[in-house]
mmCIF file of C-alpha atoms and ligand atoms in Angstrom:
data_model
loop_
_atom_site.group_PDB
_atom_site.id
_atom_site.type_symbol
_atom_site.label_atom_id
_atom_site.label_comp_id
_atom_site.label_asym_id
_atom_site.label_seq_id
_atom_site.Cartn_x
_atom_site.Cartn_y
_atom_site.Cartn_z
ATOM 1 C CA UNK A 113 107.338 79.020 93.326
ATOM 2 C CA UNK A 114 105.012 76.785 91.625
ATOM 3 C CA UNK A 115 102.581 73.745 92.204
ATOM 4 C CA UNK A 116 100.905 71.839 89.932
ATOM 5 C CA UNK A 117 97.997 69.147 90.435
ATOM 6 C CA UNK A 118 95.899 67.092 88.479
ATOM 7 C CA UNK A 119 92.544 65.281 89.972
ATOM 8 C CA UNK A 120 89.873 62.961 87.655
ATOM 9 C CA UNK A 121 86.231 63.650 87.204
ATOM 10 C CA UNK A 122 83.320 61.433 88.686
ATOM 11 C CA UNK A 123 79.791 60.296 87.331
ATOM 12 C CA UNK A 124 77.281 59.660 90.440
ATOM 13 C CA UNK A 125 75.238 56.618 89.976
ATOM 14 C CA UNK A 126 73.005 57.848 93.051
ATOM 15 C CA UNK A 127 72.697 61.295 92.534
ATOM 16 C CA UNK A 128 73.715 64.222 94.851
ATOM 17 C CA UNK A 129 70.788 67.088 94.169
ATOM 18 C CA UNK A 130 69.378 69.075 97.086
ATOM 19 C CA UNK A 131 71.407 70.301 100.284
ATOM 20 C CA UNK A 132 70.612 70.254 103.908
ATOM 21 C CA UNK A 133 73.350 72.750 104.757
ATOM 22 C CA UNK A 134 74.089 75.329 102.082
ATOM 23 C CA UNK A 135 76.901 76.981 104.131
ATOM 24 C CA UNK A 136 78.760 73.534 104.276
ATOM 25 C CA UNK A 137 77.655 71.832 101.324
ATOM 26 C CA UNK A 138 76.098 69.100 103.089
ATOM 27 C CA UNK A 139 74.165 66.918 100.946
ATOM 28 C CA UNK A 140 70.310 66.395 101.270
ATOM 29 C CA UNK A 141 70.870 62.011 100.804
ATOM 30 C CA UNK A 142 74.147 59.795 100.225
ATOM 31 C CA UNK A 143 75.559 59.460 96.881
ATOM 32 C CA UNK A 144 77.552 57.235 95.102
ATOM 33 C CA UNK A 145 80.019 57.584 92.335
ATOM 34 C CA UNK A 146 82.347 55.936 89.877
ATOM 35 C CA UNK A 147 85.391 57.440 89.025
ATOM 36 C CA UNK A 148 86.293 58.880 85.881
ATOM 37 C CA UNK A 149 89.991 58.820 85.356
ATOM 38 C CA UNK A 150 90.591 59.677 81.933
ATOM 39 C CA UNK A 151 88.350 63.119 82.216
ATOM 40 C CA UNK A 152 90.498 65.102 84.351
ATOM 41 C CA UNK A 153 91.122 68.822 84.867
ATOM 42 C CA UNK A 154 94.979 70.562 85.978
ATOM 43 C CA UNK A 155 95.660 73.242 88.428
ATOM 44 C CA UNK A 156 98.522 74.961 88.709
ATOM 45 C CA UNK A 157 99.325 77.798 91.076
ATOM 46 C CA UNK A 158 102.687 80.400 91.255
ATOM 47 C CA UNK A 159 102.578 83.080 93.925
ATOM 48 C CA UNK A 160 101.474 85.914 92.272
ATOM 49 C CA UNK A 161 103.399 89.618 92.344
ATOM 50 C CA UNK A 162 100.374 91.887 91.866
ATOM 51 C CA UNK A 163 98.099 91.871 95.250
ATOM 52 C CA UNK A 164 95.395 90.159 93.720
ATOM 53 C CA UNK A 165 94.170 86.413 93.174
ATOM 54 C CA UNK A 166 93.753 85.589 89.726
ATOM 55 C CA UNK A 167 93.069 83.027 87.271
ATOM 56 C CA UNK A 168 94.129 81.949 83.723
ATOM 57 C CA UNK A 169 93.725 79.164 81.005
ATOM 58 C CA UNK A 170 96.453 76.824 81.364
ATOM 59 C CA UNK A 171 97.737 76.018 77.890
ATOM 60 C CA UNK A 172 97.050 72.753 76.536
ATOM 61 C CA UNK A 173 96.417 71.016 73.563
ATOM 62 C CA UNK A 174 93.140 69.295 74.497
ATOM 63 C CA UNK A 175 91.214 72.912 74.512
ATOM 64 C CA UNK A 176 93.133 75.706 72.900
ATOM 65 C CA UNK A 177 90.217 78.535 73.612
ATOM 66 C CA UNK A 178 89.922 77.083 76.986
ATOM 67 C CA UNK A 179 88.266 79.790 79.346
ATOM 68 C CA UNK A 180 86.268 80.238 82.853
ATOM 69 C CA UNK A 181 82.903 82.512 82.518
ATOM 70 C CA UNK A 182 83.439 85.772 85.029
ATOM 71 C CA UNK A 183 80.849 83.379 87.033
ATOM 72 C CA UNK A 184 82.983 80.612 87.693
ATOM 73 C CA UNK A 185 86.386 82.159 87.614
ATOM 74 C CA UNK A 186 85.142 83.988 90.820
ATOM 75 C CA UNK A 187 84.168 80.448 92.267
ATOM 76 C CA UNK A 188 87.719 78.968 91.590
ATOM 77 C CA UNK A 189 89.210 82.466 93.263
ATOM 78 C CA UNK A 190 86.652 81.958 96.542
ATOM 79 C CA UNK A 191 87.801 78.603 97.184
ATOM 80 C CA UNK A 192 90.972 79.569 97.184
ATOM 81 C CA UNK A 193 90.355 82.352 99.406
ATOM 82 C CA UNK A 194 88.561 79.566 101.797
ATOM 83 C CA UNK A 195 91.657 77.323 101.601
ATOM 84 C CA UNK A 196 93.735 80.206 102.733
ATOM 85 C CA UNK A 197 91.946 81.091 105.578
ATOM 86 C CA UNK A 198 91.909 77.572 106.909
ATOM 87 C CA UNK A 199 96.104 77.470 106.660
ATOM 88 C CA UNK A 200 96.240 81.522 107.597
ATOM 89 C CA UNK A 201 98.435 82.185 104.962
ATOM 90 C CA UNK A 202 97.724 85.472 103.428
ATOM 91 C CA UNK A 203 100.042 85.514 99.971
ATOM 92 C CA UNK A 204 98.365 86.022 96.696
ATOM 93 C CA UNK A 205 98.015 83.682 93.498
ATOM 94 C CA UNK A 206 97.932 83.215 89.654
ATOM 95 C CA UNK A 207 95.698 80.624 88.867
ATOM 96 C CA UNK A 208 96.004 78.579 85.700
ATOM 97 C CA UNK A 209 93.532 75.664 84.678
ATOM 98 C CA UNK A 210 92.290 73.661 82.297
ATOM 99 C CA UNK A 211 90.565 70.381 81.617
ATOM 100 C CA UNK A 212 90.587 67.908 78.851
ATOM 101 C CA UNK A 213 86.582 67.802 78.143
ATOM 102 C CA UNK A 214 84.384 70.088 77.527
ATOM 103 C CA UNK A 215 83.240 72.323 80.589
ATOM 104 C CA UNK A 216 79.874 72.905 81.496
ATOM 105 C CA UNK A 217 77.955 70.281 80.215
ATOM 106 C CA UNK A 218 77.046 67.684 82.656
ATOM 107 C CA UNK A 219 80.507 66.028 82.637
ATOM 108 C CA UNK A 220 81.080 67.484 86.061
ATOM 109 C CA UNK A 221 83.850 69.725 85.278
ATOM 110 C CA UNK A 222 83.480 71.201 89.090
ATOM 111 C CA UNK A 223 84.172 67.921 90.342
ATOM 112 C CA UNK A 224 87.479 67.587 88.558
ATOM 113 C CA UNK A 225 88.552 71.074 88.900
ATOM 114 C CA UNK A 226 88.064 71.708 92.721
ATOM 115 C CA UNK A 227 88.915 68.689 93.219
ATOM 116 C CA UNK A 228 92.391 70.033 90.973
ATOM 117 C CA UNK A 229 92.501 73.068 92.977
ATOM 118 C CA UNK A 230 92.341 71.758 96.486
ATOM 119 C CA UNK A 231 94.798 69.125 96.304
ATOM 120 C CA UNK A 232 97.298 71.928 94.513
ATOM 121 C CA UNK A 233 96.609 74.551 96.999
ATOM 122 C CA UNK A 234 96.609 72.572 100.272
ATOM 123 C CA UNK A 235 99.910 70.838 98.954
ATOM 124 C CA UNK A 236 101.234 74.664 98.556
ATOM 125 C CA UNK A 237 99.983 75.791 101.854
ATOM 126 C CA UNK A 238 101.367 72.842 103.615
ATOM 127 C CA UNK A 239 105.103 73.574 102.169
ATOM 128 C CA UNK A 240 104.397 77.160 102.403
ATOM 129 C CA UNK A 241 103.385 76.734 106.323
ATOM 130 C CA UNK A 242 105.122 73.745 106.849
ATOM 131 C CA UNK A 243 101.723 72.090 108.989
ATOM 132 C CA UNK A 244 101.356 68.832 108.858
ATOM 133 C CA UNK A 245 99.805 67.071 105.613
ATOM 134 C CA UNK A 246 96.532 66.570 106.291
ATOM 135 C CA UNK A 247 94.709 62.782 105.078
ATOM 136 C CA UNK A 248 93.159 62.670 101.724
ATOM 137 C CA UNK A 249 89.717 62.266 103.494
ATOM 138 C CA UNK A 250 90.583 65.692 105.236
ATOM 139 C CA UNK A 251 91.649 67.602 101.890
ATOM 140 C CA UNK A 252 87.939 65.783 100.158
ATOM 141 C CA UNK A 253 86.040 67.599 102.968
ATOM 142 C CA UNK A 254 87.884 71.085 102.327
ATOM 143 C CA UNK A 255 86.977 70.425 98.402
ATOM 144 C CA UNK A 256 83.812 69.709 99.364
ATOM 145 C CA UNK A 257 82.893 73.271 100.653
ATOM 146 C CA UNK A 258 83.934 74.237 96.911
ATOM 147 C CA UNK A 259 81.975 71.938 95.309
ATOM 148 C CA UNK A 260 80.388 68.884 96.750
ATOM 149 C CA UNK A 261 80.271 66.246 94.362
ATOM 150 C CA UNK A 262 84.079 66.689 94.004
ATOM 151 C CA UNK A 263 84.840 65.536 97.568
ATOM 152 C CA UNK A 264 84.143 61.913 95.635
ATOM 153 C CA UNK A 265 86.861 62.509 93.151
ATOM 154 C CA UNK A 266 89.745 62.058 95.547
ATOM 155 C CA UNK A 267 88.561 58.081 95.581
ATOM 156 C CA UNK A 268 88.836 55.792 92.994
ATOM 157 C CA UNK A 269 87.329 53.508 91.397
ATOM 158 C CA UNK A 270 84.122 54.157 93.695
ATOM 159 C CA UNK A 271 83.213 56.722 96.392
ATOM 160 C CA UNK A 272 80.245 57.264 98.834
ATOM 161 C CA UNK A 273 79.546 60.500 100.153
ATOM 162 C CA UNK A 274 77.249 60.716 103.155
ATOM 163 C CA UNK A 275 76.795 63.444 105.239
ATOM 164 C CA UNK A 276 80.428 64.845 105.942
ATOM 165 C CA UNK A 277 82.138 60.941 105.264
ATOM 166 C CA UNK A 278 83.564 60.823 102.091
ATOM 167 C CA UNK A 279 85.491 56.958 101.508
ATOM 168 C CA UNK A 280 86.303 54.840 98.866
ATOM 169 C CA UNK A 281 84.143 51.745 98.413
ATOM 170 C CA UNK A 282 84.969 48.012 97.987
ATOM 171 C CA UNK A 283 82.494 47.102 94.710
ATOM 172 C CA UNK A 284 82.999 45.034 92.210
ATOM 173 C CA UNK A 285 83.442 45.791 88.563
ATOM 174 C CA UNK A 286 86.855 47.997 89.528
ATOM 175 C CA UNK A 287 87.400 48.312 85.284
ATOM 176 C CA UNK A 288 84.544 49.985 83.537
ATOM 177 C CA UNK A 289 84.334 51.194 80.069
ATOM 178 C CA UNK A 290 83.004 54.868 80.164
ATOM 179 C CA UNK A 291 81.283 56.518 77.434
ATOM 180 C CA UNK A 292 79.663 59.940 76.236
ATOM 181 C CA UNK A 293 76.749 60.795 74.172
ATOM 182 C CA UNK A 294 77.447 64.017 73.632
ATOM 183 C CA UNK A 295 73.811 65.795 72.710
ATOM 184 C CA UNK A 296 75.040 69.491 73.531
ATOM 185 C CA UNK A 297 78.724 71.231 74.614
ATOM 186 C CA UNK A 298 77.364 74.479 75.284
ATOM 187 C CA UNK A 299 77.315 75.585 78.444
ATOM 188 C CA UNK A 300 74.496 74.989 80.557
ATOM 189 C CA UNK A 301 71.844 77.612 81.284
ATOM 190 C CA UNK A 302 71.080 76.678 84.843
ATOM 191 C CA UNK A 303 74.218 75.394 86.965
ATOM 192 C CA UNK A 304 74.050 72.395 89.353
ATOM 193 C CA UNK A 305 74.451 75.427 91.848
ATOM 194 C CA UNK A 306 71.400 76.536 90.575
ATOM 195 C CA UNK A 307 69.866 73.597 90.287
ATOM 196 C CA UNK A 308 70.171 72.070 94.191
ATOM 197 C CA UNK A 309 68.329 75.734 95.027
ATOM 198 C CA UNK A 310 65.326 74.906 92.811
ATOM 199 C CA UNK A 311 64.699 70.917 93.635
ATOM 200 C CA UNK A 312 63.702 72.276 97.528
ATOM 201 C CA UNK A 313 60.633 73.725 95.633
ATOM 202 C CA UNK A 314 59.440 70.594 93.705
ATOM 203 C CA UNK A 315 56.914 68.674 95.295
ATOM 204 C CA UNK A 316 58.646 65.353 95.025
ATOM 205 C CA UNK A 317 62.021 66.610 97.064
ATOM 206 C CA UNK A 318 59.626 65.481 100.227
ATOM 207 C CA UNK A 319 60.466 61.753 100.100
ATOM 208 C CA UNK A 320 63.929 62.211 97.893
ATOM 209 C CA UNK A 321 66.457 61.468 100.552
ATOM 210 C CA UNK A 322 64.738 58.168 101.538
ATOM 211 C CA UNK A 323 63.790 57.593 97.780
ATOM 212 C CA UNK A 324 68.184 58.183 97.178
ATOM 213 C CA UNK A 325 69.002 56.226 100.495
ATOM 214 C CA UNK A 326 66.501 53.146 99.342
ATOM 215 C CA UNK A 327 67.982 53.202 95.406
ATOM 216 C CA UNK A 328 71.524 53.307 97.350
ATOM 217 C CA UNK A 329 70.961 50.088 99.555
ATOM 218 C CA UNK A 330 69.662 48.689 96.498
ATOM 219 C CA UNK A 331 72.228 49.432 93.941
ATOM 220 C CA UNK A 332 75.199 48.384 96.215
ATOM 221 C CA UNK A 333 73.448 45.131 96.769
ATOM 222 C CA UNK A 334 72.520 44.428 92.918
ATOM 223 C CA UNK A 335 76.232 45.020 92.135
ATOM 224 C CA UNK A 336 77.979 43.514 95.034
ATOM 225 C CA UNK A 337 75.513 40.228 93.860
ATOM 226 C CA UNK A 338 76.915 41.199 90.409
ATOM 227 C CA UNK A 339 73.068 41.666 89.283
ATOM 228 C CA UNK A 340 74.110 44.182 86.310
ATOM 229 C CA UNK A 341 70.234 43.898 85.146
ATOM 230 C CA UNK A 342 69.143 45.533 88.316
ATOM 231 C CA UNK A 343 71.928 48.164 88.701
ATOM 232 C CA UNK A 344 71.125 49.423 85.253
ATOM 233 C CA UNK A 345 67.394 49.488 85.896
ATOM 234 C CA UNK A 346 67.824 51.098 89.384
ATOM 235 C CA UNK A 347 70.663 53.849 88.094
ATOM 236 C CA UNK A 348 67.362 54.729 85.376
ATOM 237 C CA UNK A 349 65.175 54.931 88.049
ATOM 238 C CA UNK A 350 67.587 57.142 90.040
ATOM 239 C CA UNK A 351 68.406 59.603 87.602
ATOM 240 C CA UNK A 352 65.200 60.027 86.444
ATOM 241 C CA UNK A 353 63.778 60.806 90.137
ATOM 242 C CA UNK A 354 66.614 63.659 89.709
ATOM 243 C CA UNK A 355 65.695 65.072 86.526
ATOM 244 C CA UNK A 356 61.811 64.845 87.995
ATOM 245 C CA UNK A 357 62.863 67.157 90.180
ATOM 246 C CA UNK A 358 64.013 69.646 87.819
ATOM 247 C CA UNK A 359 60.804 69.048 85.983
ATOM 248 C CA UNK A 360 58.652 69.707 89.300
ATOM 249 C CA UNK A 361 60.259 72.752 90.427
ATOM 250 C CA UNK A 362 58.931 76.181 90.556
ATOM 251 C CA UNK A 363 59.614 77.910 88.052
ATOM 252 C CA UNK A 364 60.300 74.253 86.371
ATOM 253 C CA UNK A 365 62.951 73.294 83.817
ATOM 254 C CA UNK A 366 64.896 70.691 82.245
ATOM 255 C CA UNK A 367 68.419 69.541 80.440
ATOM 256 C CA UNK A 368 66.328 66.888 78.411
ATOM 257 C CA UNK A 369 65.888 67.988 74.861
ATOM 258 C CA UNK A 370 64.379 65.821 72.375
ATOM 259 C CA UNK A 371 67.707 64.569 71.514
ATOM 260 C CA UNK A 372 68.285 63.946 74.426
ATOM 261 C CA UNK A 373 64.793 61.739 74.645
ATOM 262 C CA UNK A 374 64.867 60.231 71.448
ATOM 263 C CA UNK A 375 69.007 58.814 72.743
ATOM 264 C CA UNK A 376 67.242 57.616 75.979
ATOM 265 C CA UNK A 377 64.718 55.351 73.785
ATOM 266 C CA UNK A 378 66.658 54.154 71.748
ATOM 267 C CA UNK A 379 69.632 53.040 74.505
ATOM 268 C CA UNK A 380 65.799 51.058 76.482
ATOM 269 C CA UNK A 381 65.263 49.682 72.667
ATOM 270 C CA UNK A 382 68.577 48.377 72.477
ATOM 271 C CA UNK A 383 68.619 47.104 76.381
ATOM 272 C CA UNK A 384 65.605 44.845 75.559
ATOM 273 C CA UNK A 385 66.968 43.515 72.131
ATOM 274 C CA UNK A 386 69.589 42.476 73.801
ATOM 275 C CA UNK A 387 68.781 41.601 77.318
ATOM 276 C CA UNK A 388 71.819 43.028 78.253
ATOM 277 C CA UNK A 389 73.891 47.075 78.155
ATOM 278 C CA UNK A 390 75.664 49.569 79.818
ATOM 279 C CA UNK A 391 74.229 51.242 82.868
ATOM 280 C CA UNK A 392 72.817 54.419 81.807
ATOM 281 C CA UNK A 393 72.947 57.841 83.989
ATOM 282 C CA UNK A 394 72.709 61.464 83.282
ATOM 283 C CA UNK A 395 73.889 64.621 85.322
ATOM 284 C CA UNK A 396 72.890 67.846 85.265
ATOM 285 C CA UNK A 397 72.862 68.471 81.691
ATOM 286 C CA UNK A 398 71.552 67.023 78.344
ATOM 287 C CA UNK A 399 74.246 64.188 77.975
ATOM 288 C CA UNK A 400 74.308 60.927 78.732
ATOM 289 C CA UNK A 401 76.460 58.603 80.479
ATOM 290 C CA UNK A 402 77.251 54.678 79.513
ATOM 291 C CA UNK A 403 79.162 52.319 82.199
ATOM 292 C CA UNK A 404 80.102 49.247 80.390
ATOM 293 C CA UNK A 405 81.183 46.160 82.084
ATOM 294 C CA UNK A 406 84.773 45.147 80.714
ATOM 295 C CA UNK A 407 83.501 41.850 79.563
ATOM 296 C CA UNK A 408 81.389 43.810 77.075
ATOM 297 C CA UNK A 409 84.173 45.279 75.311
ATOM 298 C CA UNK A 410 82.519 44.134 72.331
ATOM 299 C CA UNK A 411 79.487 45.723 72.935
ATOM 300 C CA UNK A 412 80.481 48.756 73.591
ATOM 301 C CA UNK A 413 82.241 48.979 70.352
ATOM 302 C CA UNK A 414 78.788 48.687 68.374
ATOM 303 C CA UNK A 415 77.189 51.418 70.697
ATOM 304 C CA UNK A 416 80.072 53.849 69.658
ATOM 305 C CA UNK A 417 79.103 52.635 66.379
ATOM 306 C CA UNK A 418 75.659 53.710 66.613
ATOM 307 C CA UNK A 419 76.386 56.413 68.788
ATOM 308 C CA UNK A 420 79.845 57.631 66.727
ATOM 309 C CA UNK A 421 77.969 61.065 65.515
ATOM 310 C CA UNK A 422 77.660 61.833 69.008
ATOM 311 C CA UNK A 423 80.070 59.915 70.685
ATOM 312 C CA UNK A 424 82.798 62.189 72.994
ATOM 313 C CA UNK A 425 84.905 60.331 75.281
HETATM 314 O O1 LIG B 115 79.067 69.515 92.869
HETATM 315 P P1 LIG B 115 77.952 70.266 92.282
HETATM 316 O O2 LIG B 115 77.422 71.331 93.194
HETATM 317 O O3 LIG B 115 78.275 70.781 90.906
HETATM 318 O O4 LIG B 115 76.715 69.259 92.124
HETATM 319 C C1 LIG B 115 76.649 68.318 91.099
HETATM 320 C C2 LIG B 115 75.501 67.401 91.289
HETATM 321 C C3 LIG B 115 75.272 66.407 90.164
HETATM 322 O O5 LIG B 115 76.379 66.361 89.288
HETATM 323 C C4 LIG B 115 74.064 66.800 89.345
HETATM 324 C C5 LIG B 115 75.038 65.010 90.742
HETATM 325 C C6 LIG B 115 76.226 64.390 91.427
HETATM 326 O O6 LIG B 115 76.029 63.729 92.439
HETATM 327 O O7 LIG B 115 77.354 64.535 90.939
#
């Protein structure tokens, strides 16, 4: 027997970092995302014969040496575990994965792949068990506990995530052209795991929730007034509060090398010849995000242009 799922990456605009609840994933402020449906990851699971859980590249032909560090394979396997407690079923399982960008680097690959491997195992355990199907806000919370920021992924285009609620959003600009500046694919040294652990010891994480909360209210209102000027100079303010926090903690650290740096100078250059870009954001990791509006098709072309040597998606 054999499932297969599939389940699209997100890039937060206000930034999940810091948890209130470690045990449940609970997230220290609200975040807000935009979903990225052309970076996706694939699950599929087959009852296994040996007694064991395990997991294994799925072939593909986006990432031929696809592979999970020790690290992370364990991850996928505990979640699994996790999701088979919750339907009691006790069976065992190969695991095969894969995405179709690189892992690791700030593109949110756990986003996309729990997100993959929840929505593959619940619809297994519910044919398996024959329970009810549970609502897609249900199976977000359960892929939550996995990895938070992928309880957004099961809402498209946006998602807000506050607290335990995870919805869909009405916004405008539905159609957004989504691009990479790919600085560095290696793997990252400290994970976003990692990472909400060492922002509680910064300084500045006394004040982030209402900081988040505050650029939240303000973002949704700058975009539902279609104010793309503020949105883009509210998403820099946001995800530089984040990577502050990095920069504050104890012992301190930071994804920003001086690509990355020099990249983030020239996209403000370019903002202010123009009077107009893309919004700008970064993750957990040295790359950086672009969100252009559809209407600046054009646009975007000369930015992939100027940005073609490090261009990835
Ligand atoms: O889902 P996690 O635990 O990998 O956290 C990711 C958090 C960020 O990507 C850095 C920000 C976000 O909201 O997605």
């Amino acid at each position: 027997m054999q499932w297969s799922a599939t389940a699209p990456s997100n890039i937060a605009l206000i930034k999940y970092m810091g948890k209130s609840d470690e045990s449940r994933n609970i997230a220290s402020n609200p975040s807000l995302s935009y979903t990225l449906n052309a970076l996706t990851s694939t699950v599929e699971l087959r009852l296994n014969s040996k007694p064991l859980d395990q997991w294994q590249p799925l072939p593909s032909t986006a990432y031929t040496d696809f592979e999970l560090s020790d690290k992370a394979k364990q991850r996928f396997i505990n979640h699994l575990r996790f999701l088979k407690q919750g339907f009691d079923f006790q069976g065992n399982f190969l695991i095969r994965s894969n995405n179709n960008f690189p892992m690791g680097t700030g593109l949110a690959s756990s986003a996309s792949s729990f997100a993959a491997l929840t929505k593959c195992a619940v619809t297994a355990f519910t044919e398996l068990t024959n329970v009810t199907p549970l609502p897609i806000s249900g199976i977000a919370k359960l892929s939550r506990q996995g990895s938070g920021s992928s309880c957004r992924s099961f809402f498209t285009p946006w998602a807000l995530w506050e607290d335990t609620e995870i919805s869909a959003i009405k916004l405008p600009y539905r159609h957004l052209i989504h691009q990479i500046i790919l600085v560095d694919n290696k793997e990252k040294e400290i994970s976003s795991s990692k990472a909400h652990k060492l922002v509680l010891t910064s300084p500045n994480f006394k004040g982030r929730t209402t900081r988040a909360s505050q650029n939240l209210d303000e973002l949704m209102s700058a975009l539902n007034n279609k104010d793309w000027k503020n949105a883009y100079q509210i998403c820099w303010r946001e995800f530089m509060d984040m990577h502050e926090l990095f920069h504050t903690a104890t012992p301190s650290f930071s994804y920003m090398t001086e690509a990355t740096k020099l990249h983030l100078a020239q996209l403000q250059n370019l903002w202010e010849e123009e009077g107009d870009g893309p919004i700008i954001t970064m993750d957990a990791g040295p790359n950086i995000h672009l969100l252009f509006r559809e209407d600046q098709a054009i646009l975007a072309q000369r930015y992939q242009d100027i940005f073609s040597r490090n261009r990835c998606v």
